[in-house]
Short mmCIF file of C-alpha atoms in Angstrom, two decimals:
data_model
loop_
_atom_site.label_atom_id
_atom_site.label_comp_id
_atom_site.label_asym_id
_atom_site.label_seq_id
_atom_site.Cartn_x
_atom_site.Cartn_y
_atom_site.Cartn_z
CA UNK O 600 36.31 10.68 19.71
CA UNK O 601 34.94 11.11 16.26
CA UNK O 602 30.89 12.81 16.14
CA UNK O 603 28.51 13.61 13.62
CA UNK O 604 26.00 16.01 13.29
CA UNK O 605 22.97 16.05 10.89
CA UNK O 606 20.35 18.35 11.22
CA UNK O 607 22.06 20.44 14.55
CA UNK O 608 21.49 17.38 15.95
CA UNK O 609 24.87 14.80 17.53
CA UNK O 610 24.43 11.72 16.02
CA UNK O 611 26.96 8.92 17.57
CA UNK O 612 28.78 6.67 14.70
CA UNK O 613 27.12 3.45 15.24
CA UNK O 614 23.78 5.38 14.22
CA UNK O 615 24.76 7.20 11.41
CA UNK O 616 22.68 4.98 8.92
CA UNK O 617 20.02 5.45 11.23
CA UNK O 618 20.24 9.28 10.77
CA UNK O 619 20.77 9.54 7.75
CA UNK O 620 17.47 7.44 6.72
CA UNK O 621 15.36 10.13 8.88
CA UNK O 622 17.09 13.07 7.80
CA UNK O 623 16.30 11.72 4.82
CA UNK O 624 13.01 10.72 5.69
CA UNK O 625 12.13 14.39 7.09
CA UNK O 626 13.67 16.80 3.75
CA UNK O 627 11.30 14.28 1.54
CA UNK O 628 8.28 14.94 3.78
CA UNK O 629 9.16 18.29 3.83
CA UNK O 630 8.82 18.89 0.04
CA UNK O 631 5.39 17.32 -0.18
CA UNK O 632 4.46 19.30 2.33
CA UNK O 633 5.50 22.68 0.74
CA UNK O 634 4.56 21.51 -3.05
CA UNK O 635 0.88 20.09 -2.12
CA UNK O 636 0.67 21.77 1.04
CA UNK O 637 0.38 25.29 -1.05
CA UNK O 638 -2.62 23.88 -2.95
CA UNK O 639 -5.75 26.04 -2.41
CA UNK O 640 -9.42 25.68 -2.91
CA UNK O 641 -10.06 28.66 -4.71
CA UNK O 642 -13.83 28.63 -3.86
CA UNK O 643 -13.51 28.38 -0.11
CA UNK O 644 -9.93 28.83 0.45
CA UNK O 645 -9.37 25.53 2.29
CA UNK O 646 -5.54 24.32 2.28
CA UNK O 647 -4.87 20.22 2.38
CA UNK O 648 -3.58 18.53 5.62
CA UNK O 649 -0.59 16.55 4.43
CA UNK O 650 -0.07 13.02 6.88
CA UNK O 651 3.05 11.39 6.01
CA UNK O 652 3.46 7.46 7.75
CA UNK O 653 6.80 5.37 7.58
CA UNK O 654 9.79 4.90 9.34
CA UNK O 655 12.04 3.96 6.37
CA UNK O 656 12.02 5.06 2.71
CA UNK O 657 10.60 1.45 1.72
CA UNK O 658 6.99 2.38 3.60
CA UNK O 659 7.16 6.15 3.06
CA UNK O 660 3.55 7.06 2.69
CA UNK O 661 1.36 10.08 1.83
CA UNK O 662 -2.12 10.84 2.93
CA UNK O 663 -3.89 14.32 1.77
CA UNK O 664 -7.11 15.21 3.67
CA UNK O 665 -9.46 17.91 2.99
CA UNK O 666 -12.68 18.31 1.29
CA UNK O 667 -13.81 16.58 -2.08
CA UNK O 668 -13.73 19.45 -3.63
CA UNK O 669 -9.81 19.97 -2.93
CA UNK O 670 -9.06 16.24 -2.98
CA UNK O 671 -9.88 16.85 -6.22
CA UNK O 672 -7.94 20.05 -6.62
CA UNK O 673 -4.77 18.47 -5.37
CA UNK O 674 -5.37 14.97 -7.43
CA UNK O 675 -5.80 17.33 -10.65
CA UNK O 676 -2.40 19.61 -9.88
CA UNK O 677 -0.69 16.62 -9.13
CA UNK O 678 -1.92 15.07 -12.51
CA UNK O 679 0.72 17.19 -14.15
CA UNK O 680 3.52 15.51 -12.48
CA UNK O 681 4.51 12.69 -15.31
CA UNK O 682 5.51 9.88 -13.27
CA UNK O 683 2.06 10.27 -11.50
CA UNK O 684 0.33 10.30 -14.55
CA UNK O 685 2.28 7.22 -15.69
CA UNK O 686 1.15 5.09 -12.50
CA UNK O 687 -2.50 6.36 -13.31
CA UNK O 688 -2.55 5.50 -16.84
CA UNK O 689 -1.37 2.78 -15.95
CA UNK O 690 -4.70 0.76 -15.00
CA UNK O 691 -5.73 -2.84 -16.42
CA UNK O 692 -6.34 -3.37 -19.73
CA UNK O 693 -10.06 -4.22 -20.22
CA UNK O 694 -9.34 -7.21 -22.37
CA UNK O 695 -6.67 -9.66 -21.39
CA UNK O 696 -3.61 -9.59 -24.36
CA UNK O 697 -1.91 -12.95 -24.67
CA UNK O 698 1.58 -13.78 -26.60
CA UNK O 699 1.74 -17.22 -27.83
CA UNK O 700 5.16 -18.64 -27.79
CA UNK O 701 5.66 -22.04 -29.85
CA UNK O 702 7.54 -24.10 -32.11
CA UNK O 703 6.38 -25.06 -35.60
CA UNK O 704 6.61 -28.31 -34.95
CA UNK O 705 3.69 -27.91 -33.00
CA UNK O 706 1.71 -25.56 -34.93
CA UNK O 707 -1.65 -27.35 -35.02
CA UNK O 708 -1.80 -27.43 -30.65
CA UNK O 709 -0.34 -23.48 -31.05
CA UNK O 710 -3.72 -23.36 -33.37
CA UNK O 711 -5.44 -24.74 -31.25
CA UNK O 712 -4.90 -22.94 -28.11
CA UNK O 713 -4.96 -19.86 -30.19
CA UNK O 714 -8.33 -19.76 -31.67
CA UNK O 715 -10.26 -21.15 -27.99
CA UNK O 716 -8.13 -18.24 -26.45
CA UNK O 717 -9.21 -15.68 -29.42
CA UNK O 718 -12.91 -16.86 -29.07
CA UNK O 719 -13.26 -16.76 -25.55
CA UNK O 720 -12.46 -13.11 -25.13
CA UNK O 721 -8.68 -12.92 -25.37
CA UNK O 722 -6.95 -11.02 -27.73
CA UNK O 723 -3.86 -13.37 -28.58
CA UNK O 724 -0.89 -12.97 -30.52
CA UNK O 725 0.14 -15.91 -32.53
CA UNK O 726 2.29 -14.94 -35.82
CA UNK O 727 0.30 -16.81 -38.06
CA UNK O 728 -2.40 -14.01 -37.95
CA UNK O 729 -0.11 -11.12 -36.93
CA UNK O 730 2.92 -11.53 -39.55
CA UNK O 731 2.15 -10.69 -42.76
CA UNK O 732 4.40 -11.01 -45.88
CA UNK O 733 7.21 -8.59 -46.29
CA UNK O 734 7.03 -7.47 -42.37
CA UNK O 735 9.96 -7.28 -40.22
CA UNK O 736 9.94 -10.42 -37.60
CA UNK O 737 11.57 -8.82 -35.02
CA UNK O 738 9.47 -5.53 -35.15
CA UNK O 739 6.19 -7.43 -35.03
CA UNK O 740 7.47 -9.80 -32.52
CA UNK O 741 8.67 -6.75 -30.20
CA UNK O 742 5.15 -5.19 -31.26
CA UNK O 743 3.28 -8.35 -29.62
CA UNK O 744 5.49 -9.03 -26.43
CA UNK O 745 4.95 -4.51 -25.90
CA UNK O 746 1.83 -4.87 -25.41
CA UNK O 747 0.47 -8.35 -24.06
CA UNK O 748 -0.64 -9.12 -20.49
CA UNK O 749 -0.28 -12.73 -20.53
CA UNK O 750 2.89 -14.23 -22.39
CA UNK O 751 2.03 -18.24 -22.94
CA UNK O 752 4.52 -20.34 -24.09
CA UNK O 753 3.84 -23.88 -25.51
CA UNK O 754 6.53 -26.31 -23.39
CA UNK O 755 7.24 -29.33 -25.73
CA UNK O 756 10.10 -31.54 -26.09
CA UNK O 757 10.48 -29.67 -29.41
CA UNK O 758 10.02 -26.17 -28.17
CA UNK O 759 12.57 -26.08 -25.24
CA UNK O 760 15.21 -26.72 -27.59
CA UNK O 761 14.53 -24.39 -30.04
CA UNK O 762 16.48 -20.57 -29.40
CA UNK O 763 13.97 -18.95 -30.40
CA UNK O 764 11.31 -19.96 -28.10
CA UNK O 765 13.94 -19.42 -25.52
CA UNK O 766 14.43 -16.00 -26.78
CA UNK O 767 11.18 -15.10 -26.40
CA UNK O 768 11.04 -16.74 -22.83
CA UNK O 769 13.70 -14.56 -21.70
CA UNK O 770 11.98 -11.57 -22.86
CA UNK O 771 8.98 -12.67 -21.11
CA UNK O 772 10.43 -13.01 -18.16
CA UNK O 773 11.75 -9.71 -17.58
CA UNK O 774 8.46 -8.29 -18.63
CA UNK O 775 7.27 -10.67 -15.73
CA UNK O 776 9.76 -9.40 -13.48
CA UNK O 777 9.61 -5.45 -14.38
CA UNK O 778 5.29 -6.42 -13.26
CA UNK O 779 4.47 -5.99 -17.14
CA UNK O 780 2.68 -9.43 -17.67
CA UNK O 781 1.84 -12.77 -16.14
CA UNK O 782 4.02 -15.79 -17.31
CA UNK O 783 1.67 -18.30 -18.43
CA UNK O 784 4.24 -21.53 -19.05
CA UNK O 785 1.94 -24.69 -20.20
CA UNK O 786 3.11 -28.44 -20.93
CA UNK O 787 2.03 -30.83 -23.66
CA UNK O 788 3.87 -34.29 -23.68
CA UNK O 789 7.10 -32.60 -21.30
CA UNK O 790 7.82 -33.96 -17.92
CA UNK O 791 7.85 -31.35 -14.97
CA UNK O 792 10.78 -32.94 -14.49
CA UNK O 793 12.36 -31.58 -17.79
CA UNK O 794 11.68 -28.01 -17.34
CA UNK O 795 14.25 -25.70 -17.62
CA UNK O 796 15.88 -24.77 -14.30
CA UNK O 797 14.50 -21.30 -14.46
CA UNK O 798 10.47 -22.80 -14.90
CA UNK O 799 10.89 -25.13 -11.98
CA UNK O 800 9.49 -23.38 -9.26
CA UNK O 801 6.27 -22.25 -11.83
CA UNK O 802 3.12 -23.76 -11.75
CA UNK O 803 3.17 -25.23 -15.50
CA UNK O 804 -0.25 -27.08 -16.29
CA UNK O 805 -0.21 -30.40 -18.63
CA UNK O 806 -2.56 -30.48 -21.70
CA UNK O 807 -3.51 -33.36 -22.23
CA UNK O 808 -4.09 -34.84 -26.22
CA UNK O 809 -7.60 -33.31 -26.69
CA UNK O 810 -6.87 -30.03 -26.10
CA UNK O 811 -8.61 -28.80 -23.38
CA UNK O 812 -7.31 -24.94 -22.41
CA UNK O 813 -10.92 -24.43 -20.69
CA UNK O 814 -8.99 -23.86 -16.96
CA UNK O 815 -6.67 -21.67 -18.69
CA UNK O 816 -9.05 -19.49 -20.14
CA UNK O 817 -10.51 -19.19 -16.43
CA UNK O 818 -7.01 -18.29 -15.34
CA UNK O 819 -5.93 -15.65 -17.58
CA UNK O 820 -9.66 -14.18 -17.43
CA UNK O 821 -8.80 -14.51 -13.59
CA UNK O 822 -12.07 -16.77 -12.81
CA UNK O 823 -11.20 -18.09 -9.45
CA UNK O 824 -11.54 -22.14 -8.94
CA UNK O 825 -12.56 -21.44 -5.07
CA UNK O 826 -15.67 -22.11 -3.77
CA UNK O 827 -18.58 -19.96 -2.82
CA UNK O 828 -17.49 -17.89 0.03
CA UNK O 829 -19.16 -18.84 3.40
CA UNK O 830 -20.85 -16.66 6.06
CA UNK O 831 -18.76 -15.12 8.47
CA UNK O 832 -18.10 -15.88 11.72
CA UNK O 833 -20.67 -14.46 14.64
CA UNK O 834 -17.78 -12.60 16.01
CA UNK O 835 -16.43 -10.36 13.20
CA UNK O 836 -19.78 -9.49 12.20
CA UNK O 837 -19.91 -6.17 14.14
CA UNK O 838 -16.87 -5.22 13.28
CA UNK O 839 -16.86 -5.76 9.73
CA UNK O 840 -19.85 -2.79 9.84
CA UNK O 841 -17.73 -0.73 11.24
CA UNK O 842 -16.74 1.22 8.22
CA UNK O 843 -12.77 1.88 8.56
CA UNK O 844 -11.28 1.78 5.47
CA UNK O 845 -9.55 -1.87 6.76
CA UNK O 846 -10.09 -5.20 6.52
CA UNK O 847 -12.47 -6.92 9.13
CA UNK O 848 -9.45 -8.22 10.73
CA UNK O 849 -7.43 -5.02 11.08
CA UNK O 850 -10.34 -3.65 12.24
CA UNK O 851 -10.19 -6.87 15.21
CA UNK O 852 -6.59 -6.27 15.30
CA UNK O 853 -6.76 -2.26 15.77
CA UNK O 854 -9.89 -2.44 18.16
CA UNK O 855 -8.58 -4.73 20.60
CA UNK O 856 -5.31 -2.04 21.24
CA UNK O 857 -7.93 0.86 21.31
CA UNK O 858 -9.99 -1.15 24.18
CA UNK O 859 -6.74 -2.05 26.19
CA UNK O 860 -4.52 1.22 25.75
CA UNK O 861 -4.26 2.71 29.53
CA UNK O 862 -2.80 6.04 27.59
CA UNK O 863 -2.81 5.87 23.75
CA UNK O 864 0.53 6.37 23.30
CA UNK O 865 3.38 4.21 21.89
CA UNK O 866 4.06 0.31 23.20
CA UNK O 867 0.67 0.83 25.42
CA UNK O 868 0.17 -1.76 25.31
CA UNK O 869 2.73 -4.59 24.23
CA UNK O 870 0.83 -7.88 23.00
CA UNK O 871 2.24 -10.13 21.62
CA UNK O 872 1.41 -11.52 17.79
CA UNK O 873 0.28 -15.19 19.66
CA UNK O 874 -1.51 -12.89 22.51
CA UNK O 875 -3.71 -11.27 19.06
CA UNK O 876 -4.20 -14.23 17.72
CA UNK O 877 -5.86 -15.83 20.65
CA UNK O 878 -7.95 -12.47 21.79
CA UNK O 879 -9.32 -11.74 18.33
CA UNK O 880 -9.99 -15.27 17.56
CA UNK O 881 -8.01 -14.60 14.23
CA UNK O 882 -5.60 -17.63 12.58
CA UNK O 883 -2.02 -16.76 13.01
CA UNK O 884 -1.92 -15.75 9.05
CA UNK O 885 -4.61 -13.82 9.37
CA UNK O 886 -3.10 -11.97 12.02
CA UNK O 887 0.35 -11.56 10.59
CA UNK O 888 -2.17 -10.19 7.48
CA UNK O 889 -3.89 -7.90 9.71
CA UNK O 890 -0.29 -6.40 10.88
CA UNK O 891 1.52 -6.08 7.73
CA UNK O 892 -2.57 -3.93 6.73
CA UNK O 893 -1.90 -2.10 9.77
CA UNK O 894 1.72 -1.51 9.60
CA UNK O 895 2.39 2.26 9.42
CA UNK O 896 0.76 2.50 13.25
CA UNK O 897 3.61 -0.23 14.11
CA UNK O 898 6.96 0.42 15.09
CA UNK O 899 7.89 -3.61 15.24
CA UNK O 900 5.87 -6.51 15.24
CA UNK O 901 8.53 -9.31 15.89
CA UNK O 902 8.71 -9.81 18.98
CA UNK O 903 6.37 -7.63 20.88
CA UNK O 904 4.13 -6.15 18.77
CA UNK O 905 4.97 -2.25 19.33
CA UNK O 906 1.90 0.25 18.94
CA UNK O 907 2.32 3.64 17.57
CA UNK O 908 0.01 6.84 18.93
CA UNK O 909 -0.50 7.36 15.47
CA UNK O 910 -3.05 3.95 15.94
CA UNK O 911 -5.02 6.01 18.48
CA UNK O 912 -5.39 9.07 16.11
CA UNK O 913 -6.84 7.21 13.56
CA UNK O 914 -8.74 4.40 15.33
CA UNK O 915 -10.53 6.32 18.75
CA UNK O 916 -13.08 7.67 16.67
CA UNK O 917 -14.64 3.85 15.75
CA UNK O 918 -14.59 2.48 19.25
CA UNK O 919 -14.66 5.38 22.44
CA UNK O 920 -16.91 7.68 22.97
CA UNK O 921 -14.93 10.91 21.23
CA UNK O 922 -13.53 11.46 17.69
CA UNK O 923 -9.87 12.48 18.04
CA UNK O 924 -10.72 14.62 14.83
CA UNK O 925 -13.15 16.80 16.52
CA UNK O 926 -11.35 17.15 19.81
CA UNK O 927 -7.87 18.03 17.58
CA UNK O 928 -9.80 21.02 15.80
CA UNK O 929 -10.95 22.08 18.76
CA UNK O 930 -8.04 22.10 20.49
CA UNK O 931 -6.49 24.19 17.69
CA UNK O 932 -8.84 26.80 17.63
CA UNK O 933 -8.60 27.29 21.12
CA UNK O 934 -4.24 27.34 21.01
CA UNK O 935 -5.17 30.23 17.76
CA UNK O 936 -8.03 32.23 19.66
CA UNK O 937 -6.77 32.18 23.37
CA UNK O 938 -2.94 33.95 23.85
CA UNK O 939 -3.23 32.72 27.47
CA UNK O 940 -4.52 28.91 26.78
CA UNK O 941 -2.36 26.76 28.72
CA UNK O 942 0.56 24.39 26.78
CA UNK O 943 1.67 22.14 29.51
CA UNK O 944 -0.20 18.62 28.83
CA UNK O 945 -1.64 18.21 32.55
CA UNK O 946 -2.80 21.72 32.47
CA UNK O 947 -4.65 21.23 28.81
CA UNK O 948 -6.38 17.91 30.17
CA UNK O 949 -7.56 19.36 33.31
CA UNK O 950 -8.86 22.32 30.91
CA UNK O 951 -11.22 20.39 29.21
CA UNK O 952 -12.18 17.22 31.90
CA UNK O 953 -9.67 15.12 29.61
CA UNK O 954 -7.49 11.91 30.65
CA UNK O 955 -4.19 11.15 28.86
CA UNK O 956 -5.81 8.42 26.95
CA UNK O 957 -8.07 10.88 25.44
CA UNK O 958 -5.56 13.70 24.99
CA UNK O 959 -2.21 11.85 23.75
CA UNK O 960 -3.87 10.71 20.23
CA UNK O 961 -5.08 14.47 19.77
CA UNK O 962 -1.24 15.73 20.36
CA UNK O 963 -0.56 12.92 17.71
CA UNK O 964 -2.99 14.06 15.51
CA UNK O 965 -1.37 17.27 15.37
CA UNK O 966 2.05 16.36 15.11
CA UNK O 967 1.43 13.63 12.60
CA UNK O 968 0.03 17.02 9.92
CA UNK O 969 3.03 18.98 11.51
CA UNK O 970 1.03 21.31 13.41
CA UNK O 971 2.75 21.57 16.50
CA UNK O 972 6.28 21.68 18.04
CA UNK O 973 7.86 18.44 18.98
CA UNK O 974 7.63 18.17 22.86
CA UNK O 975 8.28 14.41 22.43
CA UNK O 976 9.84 13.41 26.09
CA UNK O 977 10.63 10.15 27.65
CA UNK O 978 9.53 9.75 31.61
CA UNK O 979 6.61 12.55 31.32
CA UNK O 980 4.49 9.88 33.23
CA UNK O 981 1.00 9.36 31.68
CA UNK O 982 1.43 12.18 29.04
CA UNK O 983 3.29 11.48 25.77
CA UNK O 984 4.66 15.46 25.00
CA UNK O 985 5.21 18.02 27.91
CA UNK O 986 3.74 20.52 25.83
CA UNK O 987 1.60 21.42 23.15
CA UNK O 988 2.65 24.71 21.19
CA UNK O 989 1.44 25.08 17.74
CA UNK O 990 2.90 26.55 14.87
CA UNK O 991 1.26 29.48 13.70
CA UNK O 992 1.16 29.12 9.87
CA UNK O 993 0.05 25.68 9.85
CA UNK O 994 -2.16 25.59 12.83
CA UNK O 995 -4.05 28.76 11.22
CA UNK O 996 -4.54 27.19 8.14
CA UNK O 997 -5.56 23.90 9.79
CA UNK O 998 -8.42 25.61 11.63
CA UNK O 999 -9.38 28.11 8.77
CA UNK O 1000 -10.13 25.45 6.17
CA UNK O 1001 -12.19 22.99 9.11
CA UNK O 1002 -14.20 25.62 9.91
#
């Protein structure tokens, strides 16, 4: 019988992918750890807790706590890493940019549209003012589609036959799909029904013969056409004060599992998404919405939607009467400062007048920053690890930077 091994660990064929993905999945969280882990305040001498969330590479995740002072340290250190710099330069543009695609058989609509678009606060491309005489077409034109935000073409009968107007459609559309602009496709005198197969399924307004672009210039300006926004309902108001980071209906979503978890550990307990629906008084989108928000404390929300610990840890603090935060420090300092504090789980609870439900979220505080062994055991009855057993390094740096 042919076996694998990754990691020390057996690994049968049929799950090799699987293995693979976490081995994977653990050298990558590794790394961060060691590269910002090492980070330093060098005022107070606090070290960052690194919290890494995802089961696959698609949701990998990073979270860096600490104080704003190193938050800031680590957000600074990391700004010399180029790709990170490229996603933060990366921001909005201020002013919307707009490429105007036509035919000049249409100039005087392209004119048109060109100067209500210029004087209404968007900066718009149309070669008429940005090609001068004895400039190089395709430069400018490359210069224009570069740097615009919004590429507009003008859909005529004239214009979709023309190759250059389809040239410059195909280059917008691969700016559209690289996430580089919006593709802004508008209709004068053209059936929907004549639109090239690739324009179909776009929403492609109709000017009509006056002219009118004034939705358009709502659009790009991003002006919404809903209405005013009503009160809420009676029921979400509490929650939506509670200040979690989430949405008013993750926070529904995440406080009805803290209320009915017997042991805050995973699948405890298993609701279904119909069973969340009807107990939070969300819609059924809102509550597949409030799922996908919450989905790094889900293992699988198909079926049964399966809880993570990791839920617990973050979410006790809001809605019992202890903050998992507090009660994982001070169970640290004690492992650090006591040689003869117990490890065993049962032994640990009884210690400090604890239940499971209170103490499984603070072993999954820990082991979510990597501060502890992995005890992880199926059948330990109420408990989810047999053991807590800190690391040394880690746990001492944990409890030396809280204090």
């Amino acid at each position: 019988m042919i076996s694998f091994e990754i990691g020390g660990r057996r690994v049968k064929p049929e799950n090799i992918a699987d293995a693979l993905e976490a081995a994977m999945l653990e050298a990558i969280a590794g790394q961060i750890r060691e590269k910002i882990g090492s980070i330093r305040d060098p005022q107070t001498g606090e070290f960052p807790t690194i919290v890494m969330r995802g089961d696959s590479l698609d949701d990998l995740s990073m979270h860096v706590e600490g104080s704003p002072a190193l938050i800031e340290a680590v957000r600074s250190r990391m700004e010399d890493n180029e790709m990170l710099q490229e996603q933060i330069d990366a921001g909005d543009t201020t002013i919307p940019s707009v490429f105007l695609s036509y035919t000049h058989e249409n100039m005087e609509l392209a004119r048109n549209v060109a100067q209500t678009l210029q004087s209404n606060g968007i900066d718009t491309w149309w070669d008429q003012w940005c090609i001068n005489a004895g400039d190089s077409l395709r430069q400018k034109i490359d210069e224009g589609l570069g740097e615009c935000t919004h590429f507009l073409v003008l859909l005529t009968p004239e214009s979709i036959k023309k190759p250059w107007v389809n040239q410059e459609m195909d280059a917008g559309l691969v700016r559209r799909l690289n996430s580089k602009c919006r593709f802004l496709p508008i209709r004068y005198q053209l059936p929907a029904s004549e639109l090239p197969p690739l324009l179909s399924g776009m929403h492609a307004p109709e000017i009509g013969d006056d002219g009118d672009i004034s939705q358009l210039v709502a659009d790009i300006h991003g002006v919404t056409r809903k209405p005013p926004i009503g009160p809420k309902p009676e029921s979400f108001a509490a929650i939506d004060e509670t200040q979690t980071g989430y949405s008013p209906a993750a926070n529904a979503v995440a406080k009805l599992f803290v209320q009915q978890s017997k042991h805050g550990k995973f699948a405890d307990p298993q609701i279904s998404a119909e069973d969340i629906a009807e107990q939070t008084g969300l819609g059924p989108e809102d509550t597949q919405d409030a799922l996908f928000e919450l989905s790094p404390f889900f293992k699988d929300t198909s079926i049964h939607v399966l809880v993570k610990g990791t839920l617990y840890a973050e979410f006790d603090r809001y809605w019992m009467d202890w903050d998992t935060k507090d009660d994982a420090l001070r169970l640290a300092a004690d492992i650090m400062n006591d040689e003869d504090f117990p490890s065993d789980c049962g032994e640990i609870a009884e210690h400090y007048g604890w239940d499971a439900r209170r103490l499984n979220p603070v072993a999954t505080y820990l082991h979510e920053r990597d501060l502890i062994m992995d005890y992880k055991v199926m059948g330990n009855g109420d408990f989810d690890m047999m053991r807590i057993v800190g690391k040394e390094g880690p746990l001492r740096r944990f409890v030396k930077s809280r204090r």
